[in-house]
PDB file of C-alpha atoms and ligand atoms in Angstrom:
ATOM      1  CA  MET A   1     -15.307  25.409   8.616  1.00 70.00           C
ATOM      2  CA  LEU A   2     -17.107  22.856   6.497  1.00 78.00           C
ATOM      3  CA  PRO A   3     -20.888  22.762   6.909  1.00 78.00           C
ATOM      4  CA  LEU A   4     -20.939  18.986   7.530  1.00 76.00           C
ATOM      5  CA  SER A   5     -23.696  17.802   9.779  1.00 73.00           C
ATOM      6  CA  GLY A   6     -24.179  14.182   8.802  1.00 72.00           C
ATOM      7  CA  ARG A   7     -26.247  15.188   5.776  1.00 82.00           C
ATOM      8  CA  ALA A   8     -24.831  15.151   2.288  1.00 90.00           C
ATOM      9  CA  CYS A   9     -23.838  18.647   1.393  1.00 95.00           C
ATOM     10  CA  ILE A  10     -24.201  20.432  -1.945  1.00 97.00           C
ATOM     11  CA  MET A  11     -21.419  22.568  -3.379  1.00 98.00           C
ATOM     12  CA  GLY A  12     -22.886  24.829  -6.072  1.00 98.00           C
ATOM     13  CA  ILE A  13     -20.582  25.697  -8.984  1.00 98.00           C
ATOM     14  CA  LEU A  14     -20.111  29.349  -9.913  1.00 97.00           C
ATOM     15  CA  ASN A  15     -17.730  29.647 -12.872  1.00 95.00           C
ATOM     16  CA  VAL A  16     -16.697  33.217 -13.665  1.00 95.00           C
ATOM     17  CA  THR A  17     -14.896  32.170 -16.849  1.00 92.00           C
ATOM     18  CA  PRO A  18     -15.299  32.595 -20.596  1.00 89.00           C
ATOM     19  CA  ASP A  19     -14.426  28.970 -21.351  1.00 86.00           C
ATOM     20  CA  SER A  20     -15.676  26.496 -18.727  1.00 85.00           C
ATOM     21  CA  PHE A  21     -16.798  23.294 -20.401  1.00 86.00           C
ATOM     22  CA  SER A  22     -20.513  23.585 -19.634  1.00 85.00           C
ATOM     23  CA  ASP A  23     -21.284  27.160 -18.615  1.00 84.00           C
ATOM     24  CA  GLY A  24     -18.337  29.162 -19.980  1.00 85.00           C
ATOM     25  CA  GLY A  25     -19.213  32.804 -20.621  1.00 84.00           C
ATOM     26  CA  GLU A  26     -22.620  32.618 -18.925  1.00 84.00           C
ATOM     27  CA  PHE A  27     -21.516  34.393 -15.751  1.00 83.00           C
ATOM     28  CA  LEU A  28     -18.493  36.408 -16.852  1.00 81.00           C
ATOM     29  CA  ASP A  29     -20.389  39.593 -16.067  1.00 87.00           C
ATOM     30  CA  ALA A  30     -20.026  40.140 -12.295  1.00 89.00           C
ATOM     31  CA  ASP A  31     -23.698  41.067 -11.769  1.00 92.00           C
ATOM     32  CA  ALA A  32     -24.865  37.943 -13.596  1.00 93.00           C
ATOM     33  CA  ALA A  33     -22.439  35.833 -11.553  1.00 95.00           C
ATOM     34  CA  VAL A  34     -23.630  37.282  -8.244  1.00 96.00           C
ATOM     35  CA  GLU A  35     -27.260  36.783  -9.243  1.00 96.00           C
ATOM     36  CA  HIS A  36     -26.531  33.173 -10.207  1.00 97.00           C
ATOM     37  CA  GLY A  37     -24.630  32.553  -6.951  1.00 98.00           C
ATOM     38  CA  LEU A  38     -27.548  33.860  -4.887  1.00 98.00           C
ATOM     39  CA  ARG A  39     -29.923  31.700  -6.927  1.00 98.00           C
ATOM     40  CA  LEU A  40     -27.805  28.636  -6.108  1.00 98.00           C
ATOM     41  CA  VAL A  41     -27.953  29.513  -2.402  1.00 98.00           C
ATOM     42  CA  ASN A  42     -31.702  29.926  -2.644  1.00 98.00           C
ATOM     43  CA  ASP A  43     -31.903  26.571  -4.441  1.00 98.00           C
ATOM     44  CA  GLY A  44     -30.173  24.852  -1.514  1.00 97.00           C
ATOM     45  CA  ALA A  45     -26.405  25.111  -1.975  1.00 98.00           C
ATOM     46  CA  ASP A  46     -24.515  24.547   1.297  1.00 97.00           C
ATOM     47  CA  ILE A  47     -21.266  25.860  -0.205  1.00 98.00           C
ATOM     48  CA  LEU A  48     -20.590  28.076  -3.234  1.00 98.00           C
ATOM     49  CA  ASP A  49     -17.487  27.158  -5.230  1.00 98.00           C
ATOM     50  CA  ILE A  50     -16.208  30.174  -7.176  1.00 98.00           C
ATOM     51  CA  GLY A  51     -13.708  29.603  -9.969  1.00 97.00           C
ATOM     52  CA  GLY A  52     -12.024  32.029 -12.369  1.00 96.00           C
ATOM     53  CA  GLU A  53      -9.970  29.576 -14.427  1.00 95.00           C
ATOM     54  CA  SER A  54     -11.296  26.667 -16.451  1.00 93.00           C
ATOM     55  CA  THR A  55      -9.491  23.372 -15.883  1.00 90.00           C
ATOM     56  CA  ARG A  56     -11.286  21.515 -18.677  1.00 87.00           C
ATOM     57  CA  PRO A  57      -9.061  19.272 -20.818  1.00 84.00           C
ATOM     58  CA  GLY A  58      -6.759  21.411 -22.971  1.00 82.00           C
ATOM     59  CA  ALA A  59      -7.480  24.628 -21.028  1.00 84.00           C
ATOM     60  CA  ARG A  60      -4.838  27.355 -21.127  1.00 83.00           C
ATOM     61  CA  GLU A  61      -3.537  28.536 -17.771  1.00 88.00           C
ATOM     62  CA  ILE A  62      -4.251  32.192 -17.047  1.00 93.00           C
ATOM     63  CA  THR A  63      -2.299  34.572 -14.786  1.00 96.00           C
ATOM     64  CA  ALA A  64      -3.135  35.050 -11.115  1.00 97.00           C
ATOM     65  CA  ASP A  65      -3.997  38.690 -11.835  1.00 97.00           C
ATOM     66  CA  GLU A  66      -6.498  37.706 -14.524  1.00 96.00           C
ATOM     67  CA  GLU A  67      -8.063  35.145 -12.215  1.00 97.00           C
ATOM     68  CA  ILE A  68      -8.279  37.598  -9.299  1.00 98.00           C
ATOM     69  CA  ALA A  69      -9.895  40.223 -11.538  1.00 96.00           C
ATOM     70  CA  ARG A  70     -12.618  37.708 -12.444  1.00 96.00           C
ATOM     71  CA  VAL A  71     -13.465  36.282  -9.034  1.00 97.00           C
ATOM     72  CA  LEU A  72     -12.841  39.039  -6.516  1.00 97.00           C
ATOM     73  CA  PRO A  73     -15.675  41.453  -7.412  1.00 97.00           C
ATOM     74  CA  VAL A  74     -18.102  38.520  -7.409  1.00 97.00           C
ATOM     75  CA  LEU A  75     -16.873  37.171  -4.087  1.00 97.00           C
ATOM     76  CA  LYS A  76     -16.984  40.606  -2.441  1.00 97.00           C
ATOM     77  CA  ALA A  77     -20.525  41.247  -3.660  1.00 97.00           C
ATOM     78  CA  LEU A  78     -21.693  37.791  -2.587  1.00 97.00           C
ATOM     79  CA  ARG A  79     -20.244  38.331   0.888  1.00 96.00           C
ATOM     80  CA  GLU A  80     -22.525  41.346   1.278  1.00 96.00           C
ATOM     81  CA  HIS A  81     -25.619  39.256   0.556  1.00 96.00           C
ATOM     82  CA  THR A  82     -25.023  35.790   1.998  1.00 97.00           C
ATOM     83  CA  ASP A  83     -23.004  34.086   4.695  1.00 95.00           C
ATOM     84  CA  VAL A  84     -23.051  30.684   2.958  1.00 97.00           C
ATOM     85  CA  PRO A  85     -19.517  29.204   3.043  1.00 98.00           C
ATOM     86  CA  VAL A  86     -17.570  30.045  -0.105  1.00 98.00           C
ATOM     87  CA  SER A  87     -14.749  27.980  -1.524  1.00 98.00           C
ATOM     88  CA  ILE A  88     -12.251  29.376  -3.986  1.00 98.00           C
ATOM     89  CA  ASP A  89     -11.494  26.975  -6.833  1.00 98.00           C
ATOM     90  CA  THR A  90      -7.882  27.806  -7.659  1.00 98.00           C
ATOM     91  CA  ARG A  91      -4.396  26.301  -7.932  1.00 96.00           C
ATOM     92  CA  LYS A  92      -2.675  29.628  -7.236  1.00 98.00           C
ATOM     93  CA  ALA A  93      -1.731  30.980  -3.817  1.00 98.00           C
ATOM     94  CA  PRO A  94      -2.122  34.701  -4.735  1.00 98.00           C
ATOM     95  CA  VAL A  95      -5.687  34.010  -5.920  1.00 98.00           C
ATOM     96  CA  ALA A  96      -6.500  31.984  -2.810  1.00 98.00           C
ATOM     97  CA  GLU A  97      -4.998  34.684  -0.589  1.00 98.00           C
ATOM     98  CA  ALA A  98      -7.014  37.486  -2.219  1.00 98.00           C
ATOM     99  CA  ALA A  99     -10.159  35.354  -1.907  1.00 98.00           C
ATOM    100  CA  LEU A 100      -9.541  34.459   1.747  1.00 98.00           C
ATOM    101  CA  ASP A 101      -8.922  38.144   2.517  1.00 98.00           C
ATOM    102  CA  ALA A 102     -12.267  38.915   0.861  1.00 97.00           C
ATOM    103  CA  GLY A 103     -14.085  36.348   2.993  1.00 97.00           C
ATOM    104  CA  ALA A 104     -13.709  32.941   1.323  1.00 98.00           C
ATOM    105  CA  ASP A 105     -13.811  30.027   3.776  1.00 98.00           C
ATOM    106  CA  ILE A 106     -12.377  27.026   1.919  1.00 98.00           C
ATOM    107  CA  ILE A 107      -9.649  26.389  -0.675  1.00 98.00           C
ATOM    108  CA  ASN A 108     -10.545  23.981  -3.489  1.00 98.00           C
ATOM    109  CA  ASP A 109      -7.272  23.074  -5.216  1.00 98.00           C
ATOM    110  CA  VAL A 110      -7.522  20.720  -8.206  1.00 97.00           C
ATOM    111  CA  SER A 111      -3.752  20.165  -7.947  1.00 97.00           C
ATOM    112  CA  ALA A 112      -3.975  19.010  -4.304  1.00 98.00           C
ATOM    113  CA  LEU A 113      -1.467  21.730  -3.272  1.00 98.00           C
ATOM    114  CA  ARG A 114       1.137  20.621  -5.840  1.00 97.00           C
ATOM    115  CA  HIS A 115       0.882  23.462  -8.359  1.00 96.00           C
ATOM    116  CA  ASP A 116       1.910  26.368  -6.125  1.00 97.00           C
ATOM    117  CA  MET A 117       4.194  25.779  -3.146  1.00 97.00           C
ATOM    118  CA  GLY A 118       2.726  28.865  -1.467  1.00 98.00           C
ATOM    119  CA  MET A 119      -0.667  27.207  -1.123  1.00 98.00           C
ATOM    120  CA  ALA A 120      -0.014  24.899   1.874  1.00 98.00           C
ATOM    121  CA  PRO A 121       1.524  27.576   4.138  1.00 98.00           C
ATOM    122  CA  LEU A 122      -1.323  29.920   3.187  1.00 98.00           C
ATOM    123  CA  ALA A 123      -3.992  27.347   4.089  1.00 98.00           C
ATOM    124  CA  ALA A 124      -2.211  26.579   7.372  1.00 98.00           C
ATOM    125  CA  LYS A 125      -1.907  30.276   8.239  1.00 98.00           C
ATOM    126  CA  HIS A 126      -5.616  30.895   7.658  1.00 98.00           C
ATOM    127  CA  GLY A 127      -6.700  27.614   9.256  1.00 97.00           C
ATOM    128  CA  VAL A 128      -9.115  26.902   6.404  1.00 98.00           C
ATOM    129  CA  PRO A 129     -10.201  23.495   5.051  1.00 97.00           C
ATOM    130  CA  VAL A 130      -8.602  22.412   1.794  1.00 98.00           C
ATOM    131  CA  VAL A 131     -10.112  20.214  -0.918  1.00 98.00           C
ATOM    132  CA  LEU A 132      -7.344  17.987  -2.316  1.00 98.00           C
ATOM    133  CA  MET A 133      -8.333  16.811  -5.780  1.00 98.00           C
ATOM    134  CA  HIS A 134      -6.498  14.098  -7.687  1.00 97.00           C
ATOM    135  CA  MET A 135      -5.403  14.801 -11.240  1.00 95.00           C
ATOM    136  CA  GLN A 136      -2.992  12.767 -13.385  1.00 93.00           C
ATOM    137  CA  GLY A 137      -0.952  15.301 -15.411  1.00 82.00           C
ATOM    138  CA  ASN A 138      -2.294  18.824 -15.881  1.00 83.00           C
ATOM    139  CA  PRO A 139      -5.332  20.219 -17.723  1.00 83.00           C
ATOM    140  CA  MET A 140      -3.276  20.749 -20.901  1.00 80.00           C
ATOM    141  CA  ASP A 141      -2.304  17.079 -21.306  1.00 81.00           C
ATOM    142  CA  MET A 142      -4.302  15.062 -18.758  1.00 78.00           C
ATOM    143  CA  GLN A 143      -6.655  13.342 -21.216  1.00 80.00           C
ATOM    144  CA  LYS A 144      -3.909  12.321 -23.682  1.00 81.00           C
ATOM    145  CA  HIS A 145      -2.837   8.957 -22.202  1.00 86.00           C
ATOM    146  CA  PRO A 146      -4.235   8.435 -18.713  1.00 89.00           C
ATOM    147  CA  HIS A 147      -2.907   5.182 -17.312  1.00 91.00           C
ATOM    148  CA  TYR A 148      -3.433   3.301 -14.042  1.00 94.00           C
ATOM    149  CA  ASP A 149      -2.843  -0.323 -13.027  1.00 94.00           C
ATOM    150  CA  ASP A 150      -5.364  -0.085 -10.186  1.00 97.00           C
ATOM    151  CA  VAL A 151      -6.939   3.335 -10.170  1.00 97.00           C
ATOM    152  CA  VAL A 152      -8.572   3.177  -6.717  1.00 98.00           C
ATOM    153  CA  GLU A 153      -5.427   1.813  -5.012  1.00 97.00           C
ATOM    154  CA  GLU A 154      -3.283   4.440  -6.732  1.00 97.00           C
ATOM    155  CA  LEU A 155      -5.610   7.256  -5.690  1.00 98.00           C
ATOM    156  CA  LEU A 156      -5.714   6.002  -2.095  1.00 98.00           C
ATOM    157  CA  ALA A 157      -1.892   5.936  -2.000  1.00 97.00           C
ATOM    158  CA  PHE A 158      -1.793   9.435  -3.502  1.00 97.00           C
ATOM    159  CA  PHE A 159      -4.192  10.765  -0.869  1.00 98.00           C
ATOM    160  CA  ARG A 160      -2.290   9.118   1.990  1.00 98.00           C
ATOM    161  CA  ARG A 161       0.824  11.015   0.853  1.00 98.00           C
ATOM    162  CA  ARG A 162      -1.053  14.292   0.393  1.00 98.00           C
ATOM    163  CA  LEU A 163      -2.748  13.984   3.808  1.00 98.00           C
ATOM    164  CA  GLU A 164       0.660  13.375   5.387  1.00 98.00           C
ATOM    165  CA  PHE A 165       1.937  16.486   3.621  1.00 98.00           C
ATOM    166  CA  CYS A 166      -1.062  18.459   4.955  1.00 98.00           C
ATOM    167  CA  ALA A 167      -0.389  17.285   8.510  1.00 98.00           C
ATOM    168  CA  GLU A 168       3.299  18.246   8.191  1.00 98.00           C
ATOM    169  CA  SER A 169       2.264  21.641   6.814  1.00 98.00           C
ATOM    170  CA  GLY A 170      -0.099  22.361   9.707  1.00 98.00           C
ATOM    171  CA  ILE A 171      -3.328  21.971   7.717  1.00 97.00           C
ATOM    172  CA  THR A 172      -5.935  20.561  10.060  1.00 93.00           C
ATOM    173  CA  HIS A 173      -8.945  20.046   7.771  1.00 96.00           C
ATOM    174  CA  ALA A 174      -8.646  18.299   4.439  1.00 97.00           C
ATOM    175  CA  VAL A 175     -11.246  16.857   2.076  1.00 97.00           C
ATOM    176  CA  VAL A 176     -10.339  14.366  -0.649  1.00 98.00           C
ATOM    177  CA  ASP A 177     -11.778  14.332  -4.154  1.00 98.00           C
ATOM    178  CA  PRO A 178     -10.918  11.650  -6.748  1.00 98.00           C
ATOM    179  CA  GLY A 179     -11.129  14.215  -9.572  1.00 98.00           C
ATOM    180  CA  ILE A 180     -13.610  12.631 -11.943  1.00 98.00           C
ATOM    181  CA  GLY A 181     -12.491  13.387 -15.527  1.00 95.00           C
ATOM    182  CA  PHE A 182      -9.068  14.715 -14.554  1.00 95.00           C
ATOM    183  CA  GLY A 183      -6.603  12.395 -16.302  1.00 94.00           C
ATOM    184  CA  LYS A 184      -9.096   9.524 -16.382  1.00 96.00           C
ATOM    185  CA  LYS A 185     -10.743   7.451 -19.081  1.00 95.00           C
ATOM    186  CA  LEU A 186     -14.330   6.244 -18.819  1.00 97.00           C
ATOM    187  CA  GLU A 187     -13.223   2.936 -17.269  1.00 97.00           C
ATOM    188  CA  HIS A 188     -11.224   4.810 -14.588  1.00 97.00           C
ATOM    189  CA  ASN A 189     -14.119   7.129 -13.710  1.00 98.00           C
ATOM    190  CA  LEU A 190     -16.454   4.155 -13.377  1.00 98.00           C
ATOM    191  CA  ALA A 191     -13.973   2.167 -11.261  1.00 98.00           C
ATOM    192  CA  ILE A 192     -13.554   5.154  -8.945  1.00 98.00           C
ATOM    193  CA  LEU A 193     -17.295   5.624  -8.503  1.00 98.00           C
ATOM    194  CA  ARG A 194     -17.742   1.900  -7.922  1.00 98.00           C
ATOM    195  CA  GLY A 195     -14.940   1.974  -5.324  1.00 97.00           C
ATOM    196  CA  LEU A 196     -15.941   5.182  -3.517  1.00 97.00           C
ATOM    197  CA  ALA A 197     -16.719   3.450  -0.233  1.00 94.00           C
ATOM    198  CA  ARG A 198     -13.026   2.493   0.025  1.00 96.00           C
ATOM    199  CA  PHE A 199     -12.093   6.183   0.335  1.00 96.00           C
ATOM    200  CA  ALA A 200     -13.696   6.082   3.798  1.00 92.00           C
ATOM    201  CA  ASP A 201     -10.423   4.396   4.937  1.00 93.00           C
ATOM    202  CA  LEU A 202      -8.784   7.812   4.650  1.00 96.00           C
ATOM    203  CA  GLN A 203     -11.023   9.095   7.448  1.00 95.00           C
ATOM    204  CA  VAL A 204     -11.569  12.529   5.966  1.00 96.00           C
ATOM    205  CA  PRO A 205     -14.641  13.882   4.147  1.00 96.00           C
ATOM    206  CA  LEU A 206     -15.067  12.826   0.524  1.00 97.00           C
ATOM    207  CA  LEU A 207     -16.134  15.228  -2.236  1.00 98.00           C
ATOM    208  CA  VAL A 208     -17.212  14.060  -5.685  1.00 98.00           C
ATOM    209  CA  GLY A 209     -17.715  16.161  -8.822  1.00 98.00           C
ATOM    210  CA  THR A 210     -19.475  14.431 -11.719  1.00 98.00           C
ATOM    211  CA  SER A 211     -21.731  17.271 -12.831  1.00 98.00           C
ATOM    212  CA  ARG A 212     -22.244  17.350 -16.626  1.00 98.00           C
ATOM    213  CA  LYS A 213     -18.857  15.690 -17.182  1.00 97.00           C
ATOM    214  CA  SER A 214     -17.901  13.935 -20.382  1.00 96.00           C
ATOM    215  CA  PHE A 215     -18.064  10.397 -18.960  1.00 98.00           C
ATOM    216  CA  ILE A 216     -21.843  10.942 -18.726  1.00 98.00           C
ATOM    217  CA  GLY A 217     -21.832  11.884 -22.401  1.00 98.00           C
ATOM    218  CA  GLN A 218     -19.779   8.785 -23.204  1.00 97.00           C
ATOM    219  CA  ILE A 219     -22.360   6.576 -21.487  1.00 98.00           C
ATOM    220  CA  THR A 220     -25.552   8.286 -22.661  1.00 98.00           C
ATOM    221  CA  GLY A 221     -24.512   9.988 -25.891  1.00 97.00           C
ATOM    222  CA  HIS A 222     -25.974  13.215 -24.488  1.00 97.00           C
ATOM    223  CA  PRO A 223     -24.322  16.589 -25.169  1.00 97.00           C
ATOM    224  CA  VAL A 224     -23.176  18.724 -22.254  1.00 96.00           C
ATOM    225  CA  ASP A 225     -26.449  20.663 -21.924  1.00 96.00           C
ATOM    226  CA  GLN A 226     -28.466  17.437 -21.574  1.00 97.00           C
ATOM    227  CA  ARG A 227     -26.567  15.648 -18.826  1.00 98.00           C
ATOM    228  CA  LEU A 228     -28.786  16.503 -15.864  1.00 98.00           C
ATOM    229  CA  ALA A 229     -30.181  12.979 -15.442  1.00 98.00           C
ATOM    230  CA  GLY A 230     -26.711  11.439 -15.644  1.00 98.00           C
ATOM    231  CA  SER A 231     -25.386  14.030 -13.184  1.00 98.00           C
ATOM    232  CA  LEU A 232     -28.160  13.302 -10.680  1.00 98.00           C
ATOM    233  CA  ALA A 233     -27.792   9.522 -11.032  1.00 98.00           C
ATOM    234  CA  SER A 234     -24.028   9.595 -10.510  1.00 98.00           C
ATOM    235  CA  ASN A 235     -24.259  12.007  -7.582  1.00 98.00           C
ATOM    236  CA  VAL A 236     -26.972   9.976  -5.864  1.00 96.00           C
ATOM    237  CA  TYR A 237     -24.786   6.894  -6.346  1.00 97.00           C
ATOM    238  CA  ALA A 238     -21.860   8.824  -4.837  1.00 97.00           C
ATOM    239  CA  VAL A 239     -23.855   9.934  -1.799  1.00 95.00           C
ATOM    240  CA  LEU A 240     -25.086   6.381  -1.203  1.00 93.00           C
ATOM    241  CA  ASN A 241     -21.453   5.321  -1.314  1.00 94.00           C
ATOM    242  CA  ARG A 242     -20.246   7.790   1.318  1.00 92.00           C
ATOM    243  CA  ALA A 243     -19.571  11.014  -0.577  1.00 95.00           C
ATOM    244  CA  GLN A 244     -20.286  13.823   1.865  1.00 94.00           C
ATOM    245  CA  ILE A 245     -20.093  16.701  -0.613  1.00 97.00           C
ATOM    246  CA  VAL A 246     -21.279  16.750  -4.224  1.00 98.00           C
ATOM    247  CA  ARG A 247     -20.113  19.560  -6.504  1.00 98.00           C
ATOM    248  CA  VAL A 248     -22.907  20.392  -8.956  1.00 98.00           C
ATOM    249  CA  HIS A 249     -24.182  22.956 -11.451  1.00 98.00           C
ATOM    250  CA  ASP A 250     -27.873  22.086 -10.991  1.00 98.00           C
ATOM    251  CA  VAL A 251     -28.408  22.712  -7.301  1.00 98.00           C
ATOM    252  CA  ARG A 252     -32.204  22.815  -7.235  1.00 98.00           C
ATOM    253  CA  GLU A 253     -32.534  19.401  -8.866  1.00 98.00           C
ATOM    254  CA  MET A 254     -29.753  17.915  -6.715  1.00 98.00           C
ATOM    255  CA  ARG A 255     -31.405  19.228  -3.542  1.00 97.00           C
ATOM    256  CA  ALA A 256     -34.680  17.582  -4.523  1.00 97.00           C
ATOM    257  CA  ALA A 257     -32.928  14.273  -5.277  1.00 97.00           C
ATOM    258  CA  LEU A 258     -31.145  14.315  -1.896  1.00 95.00           C
ATOM    259  CA  ASP A 259     -34.335  15.292  -0.059  1.00 93.00           C
ATOM    260  CA  VAL A 260     -36.028  12.227  -1.540  1.00 94.00           C
ATOM    261  CA  ILE A 261     -33.159   9.903  -0.575  1.00 91.00           C
ATOM    262  CA  GLU A 262     -33.127  11.321   2.921  1.00 89.00           C
ATOM    263  CA  ALA A 263     -36.885  10.883   3.247  1.00 91.00           C
ATOM    264  CA  ILE A 264     -36.516   7.225   2.296  1.00 90.00           C
ATOM    265  CA  ALA A 265     -33.295   6.311   4.053  1.00 84.00           C
ATOM    266  CA  GLY A 266     -32.983   8.893   6.833  1.00 77.00           C
ATOM    267  CA  LYS A 267     -30.724  11.895   7.202  1.00 68.00           C
ATOM    268  CA  GLU A 268     -27.797   9.751   8.272  1.00 65.00           C
ATOM    269  CA  VAL A 269     -27.855   7.982   4.928  1.00 63.00           C
ATOM    270  CA  ILE A 270     -24.301   9.036   4.211  1.00 54.00           C
ATOM    271  CA  GLN A 271     -23.011   7.452   7.400  1.00 51.00           C
ATOM    272  CA  HIS A 272     -24.785   4.144   6.990  1.00 41.00           C
ATOM    273  CA  ALA A 273     -24.747   3.711   3.263  1.00 40.00           C
ATOM    274  CA  VAL A 274     -23.095   0.631   1.787  1.00 33.00           C
TER     275      VAL A 274
HETATM  276  N1  HH2 B 301     -14.202  19.829 -11.522  1.00 84.03           N
HETATM  277  C1  HH2 B 301     -14.013  20.968 -12.212  1.00 84.03           C
HETATM  278  C2  HH2 B 301     -13.454  22.084 -11.588  1.00 84.03           C
HETATM  279  N2  HH2 B 301     -13.105  22.061 -10.282  1.00 84.03           N
HETATM  280  N3  HH2 B 301     -12.945  20.877  -8.246  1.00 84.03           N
HETATM  281  C3  HH2 B 301     -13.117  19.751  -7.548  1.00 84.03           C
HETATM  282  N4  HH2 B 301     -12.771  19.703  -6.261  1.00 84.03           N
HETATM  283  N5  HH2 B 301     -13.654  18.632  -8.119  1.00 84.03           N
HETATM  284  C4  HH2 B 301     -14.024  18.592  -9.425  1.00 84.03           C
HETATM  285  O1  HH2 B 301     -14.490  17.524  -9.897  1.00 84.03           O
HETATM  286  C5  HH2 B 301     -13.843  19.777 -10.207  1.00 84.03           C
HETATM  287  C6  HH2 B 301     -13.292  20.927  -9.576  1.00 84.03           C
HETATM  288  C7  HH2 B 301     -14.445  21.020 -13.629  1.00 84.03           C
HETATM  289  O2  HH2 B 301     -15.777  21.411 -13.727  1.00 84.03           O
HETATM  290  P1  HH2 B 301     -16.258  22.902 -14.050  1.00 84.03           P
HETATM  291  O3  HH2 B 301     -15.879  23.837 -12.961  1.00 84.03           O
HETATM  292  O4  HH2 B 301     -17.714  22.863 -14.345  1.00 84.03           O
HETATM  293  O5  HH2 B 301     -15.527  23.233 -15.420  1.00 84.03           O
HETATM  294  P2  HH2 B 301     -14.263  24.112 -15.795  1.00 84.03           P
HETATM  295  O6  HH2 B 301     -13.053  23.551 -15.127  1.00 84.03           O
HETATM  296  O7  HH2 B 301     -14.213  24.004 -17.289  1.00 84.03           O
HETATM  297  O8  HH2 B 301     -14.513  25.527 -15.313  1.00 84.03           O
END
């Protein structure tokens, strides 16, 4: 189940990969990954999102076995130390299945269940929530020529179709995520963030992931290791425009930013914002 209580919820990113765009290689060692995951929980993460495959632009797809070998030891060890909900960030049903069997609670699929046809029946069988992220193209080619006539309208239409597919597949809990940076130019990312409140029409929780992404670098000129301020600003904007979950690397700082907003505007800020 999703830990949604009316407060904005923080999903802490735990990448067990050699090549993720901002923290690749930092937590490839299982002990370091577990230690980092527990630090994120201590810093205020409501969900831990564990991923074993980078989906940065141009990333090479790895095999399910490789991905399982990266994430499973970390997930199993984390389960012994914390009961914080864990989501598995994968497009592959065998990886999701191994993770669910090891105690994961949520599937985070950047292909919105389109990459592996085994994913929807698996999610339905386990009764777990699924994050449906929008991506135009695939990681290999998505940033080559992204094109939209009306990006927000096109994403809303996409999600209506995917939510229908979920209902037909027996999936009862879905979350939508516009997929910032996935087949989108700067102008598209900005239009999506500006139009976030319109995603409330879909009547399912909204997740947004801006953390350290390149659109922040395009705006500020800052390299990936200096995008904390831009990440916080964009996530605060998202929460004030109805995002219920923000997916971030810097949990401690995000928690503090949300605590301040809540102190000013009240805990129900996400329900009453804009
Ligand atoms: N972004 C990334 C990966 N997974 N999942 C969702 N639902 N939303 C996102 O915006 C999203 C995601 C990319 O970020 P990161 O995990 O830091 O990098 P990489 O894919 O290089 O591992």
